[in-house]
Amino acid sequence: MVDATVTPIDRGTITTDFNHIVEGYTLGTAANPNPDVTMGDGPVYNLVIDHPEGTILWDTGSHPEADSGHWPAELYAAFEHTGLRPIEDDLAEAGYAVGDIDYVIQTHLHLDHAGGLYAFEDTETPIFVHEEELKYAYYSAKTGAGSDAYVAGDFDRNLNWEIVHGTREQHFEDLEFVHLPGHTPGLLGVRLDLDDAGTVIFAGDQAYVRANYDDEHPMGGDLLWSKRAWYESLRLLKDEERRHDARIVCGHDADDLAALQDGL
């Protein structure tokens, strides 16, 4: 167990059709063939982990100009993002400067998670990312294949990449990277064994909201690279929860963010 603290950084709100978040959330029937869709809000947040071996930033959020051309118009229309601010400002509000960050962990490189990497361009700050994620992000952003959720302007920069290759890797005391493919090929969960709070696993977008994890409802097809891999990663997380009495934290769940803000 390590003596570390976790500070959540609220980076705004995404509003989207809830069918993206929970597969088949709104379904038509013979009596109601054209039901109204449900729009849902979800927070975008980052974490600052003050660890004995350095100050670690978990994800970098959305680019501050996502609403003014940085994101493709059709993606912004589907995933409207309000409360956009530069990562420098949101870190400063929490008492940190970009220069205070010793390491960055990118759970994955989707546009709402990698948009603040510009702040670390031309620096020596190591950026941890899984090998499979970096490959797929470039494949997607530079060709007509793959996923539309990657924006080259987020990550195609002079960054000090630190590549994670394995299923599990440990680079810091009692902090382990866990490969959770499904949402993307290279999604990284973070398992942190804390002195006071016990084991916490930041699952990221393996579970967008609690319903994905608690009720085992997958996300909509557009948000899954592989449903089979997603279910396998879910089983791994459930096993970790049972074996270590772990607390699982979801990637965009408002209640989970509020709980983090109250303190682990």
PDB file of N, CA and C in Angstrom, residues 2-3 5 19 47 50 55-56 59 100 104 125 132 144 166 174 208 210 221 239:
ATOM      1  N   VAL A   2       0.435   2.265  -0.744  1.00  0.00           N
ATOM      2  CA  VAL A   2       1.245   3.458  -0.894  1.00  0.00           C
ATOM      3  C   VAL A   2       0.505   4.666  -0.326  1.00  0.00           C
ATOM      4  N   ASP A   3       1.275   5.607   0.235  1.00  0.00           N
ATOM      5  CA  ASP A   3       0.715   6.844   0.764  1.00  0.00           C
ATOM      6  C   ASP A   3       0.641   7.853  -0.385  1.00  0.00           C
ATOM      7  N   THR A   5      -2.234  10.570  -2.735  1.00  0.00           N
ATOM      8  CA  THR A   5      -3.526  11.241  -2.763  1.00  0.00           C
ATOM      9  C   THR A   5      -3.996  11.370  -4.203  1.00  0.00           C
ATOM     10  N   ASN A  19     -28.082   6.098 -26.144  1.00  0.00           N
ATOM     11  CA  ASN A  19     -27.834   4.846 -26.865  1.00  0.00           C
ATOM     12  C   ASN A  19     -26.347   4.639 -27.133  1.00  0.00           C
ATOM     13  N   LEU A  47      -7.386  13.162 -13.287  1.00  0.00           N
ATOM     14  CA  LEU A  47      -6.965  12.962 -11.901  1.00  0.00           C
ATOM     15  C   LEU A  47      -5.504  13.372 -11.759  1.00  0.00           C
ATOM     16  N   ASP A  50      -0.830  12.338  -6.490  1.00  0.00           N
ATOM     17  CA  ASP A  50       0.412  12.728  -5.812  1.00  0.00           C
ATOM     18  C   ASP A  50       0.997  11.485  -5.169  1.00  0.00           C
ATOM     19  N   THR A  55       4.424  13.336  -9.344  1.00  0.00           N
ATOM     20  CA  THR A  55       3.055  13.806  -9.537  1.00  0.00           C
ATOM     21  C   THR A  55       2.579  13.326 -10.899  1.00  0.00           C
ATOM     22  N   ILE A  56       1.494  12.546 -10.906  1.00  0.00           N
ATOM     23  CA  ILE A  56       1.042  11.837 -12.099  1.00  0.00           C
ATOM     24  C   ILE A  56      -0.309  12.385 -12.518  1.00  0.00           C
ATOM     25  N   ASP A  59      -4.930  11.064 -17.686  1.00  0.00           N
ATOM     26  CA  ASP A  59      -5.656  11.639 -18.825  1.00  0.00           C
ATOM     27  C   ASP A  59      -5.503  13.156 -18.895  1.00  0.00           C
ATOM     28  N   ASP A 100       4.380  21.070 -12.756  1.00  0.00           N
ATOM     29  CA  ASP A 100       4.375  20.192 -11.580  1.00  0.00           C
ATOM     30  C   ASP A 100       4.159  18.729 -11.945  1.00  0.00           C
ATOM     31  N   VAL A 104       2.461  11.523 -17.241  1.00  0.00           N
ATOM     32  CA  VAL A 104       1.078  11.508 -17.719  1.00  0.00           C
ATOM     33  C   VAL A 104       0.721  10.069 -18.085  1.00  0.00           C
ATOM     34  N   THR A 125       8.406  15.251 -20.271  1.00  0.00           N
ATOM     35  CA  THR A 125       7.439  14.545 -19.427  1.00  0.00           C
ATOM     36  C   THR A 125       7.036  13.230 -20.071  1.00  0.00           C
ATOM     37  N   GLU A 132      -0.788  -0.851 -28.318  1.00  0.00           N
ATOM     38  CA  GLU A 132      -1.918  -1.088 -29.214  1.00  0.00           C
ATOM     39  C   GLU A 132      -2.755   0.171 -29.413  1.00  0.00           C
ATOM     40  N   GLY A 144      -8.654   6.175 -43.753  1.00  0.00           N
ATOM     41  CA  GLY A 144     -10.112   6.225 -43.729  1.00  0.00           C
ATOM     42  C   GLY A 144     -10.725   5.080 -42.947  1.00  0.00           C
ATOM     43  N   GLY A 166       2.634  -4.692 -22.162  1.00  0.00           N
ATOM     44  CA  GLY A 166       2.064  -5.917 -21.617  1.00  0.00           C
ATOM     45  C   GLY A 166       0.620  -5.811 -21.179  1.00  0.00           C
ATOM     46  N   ASP A 174       3.018   0.231  -6.065  1.00  0.00           N
ATOM     47  CA  ASP A 174       1.592  -0.020  -5.801  1.00  0.00           C
ATOM     48  C   ASP A 174       0.660   0.689  -6.781  1.00  0.00           C
ATOM     49  N   TYR A 208     -18.302   3.416 -19.089  1.00  0.00           N
ATOM     50  CA  TYR A 208     -18.601   4.844 -19.222  1.00  0.00           C
ATOM     51  C   TYR A 208     -19.405   5.303 -18.006  1.00  0.00           C
ATOM     52  N   ARG A 210     -22.052   3.633 -14.476  1.00  0.00           N
ATOM     53  CA  ARG A 210     -22.206   2.486 -13.589  1.00  0.00           C
ATOM     54  C   ARG A 210     -22.979   1.350 -14.244  1.00  0.00           C
ATOM     55  N   GLY A 221     -22.622   0.352 -30.074  1.00  0.00           N
ATOM     56  CA  GLY A 221     -21.643  -0.168 -31.024  1.00  0.00           C
ATOM     57  C   GLY A 221     -20.565   0.809 -31.435  1.00  0.00           C
ATOM     58  N   ASP A 239     -13.234  -9.845 -11.381  1.00  0.00           N
ATOM     59  CA  ASP A 239     -12.357 -10.723 -10.615  1.00  0.00           C
ATOM     60  C   ASP A 239     -11.449  -9.908  -9.691  1.00  0.00           C
TER      61      ASP A 239
END
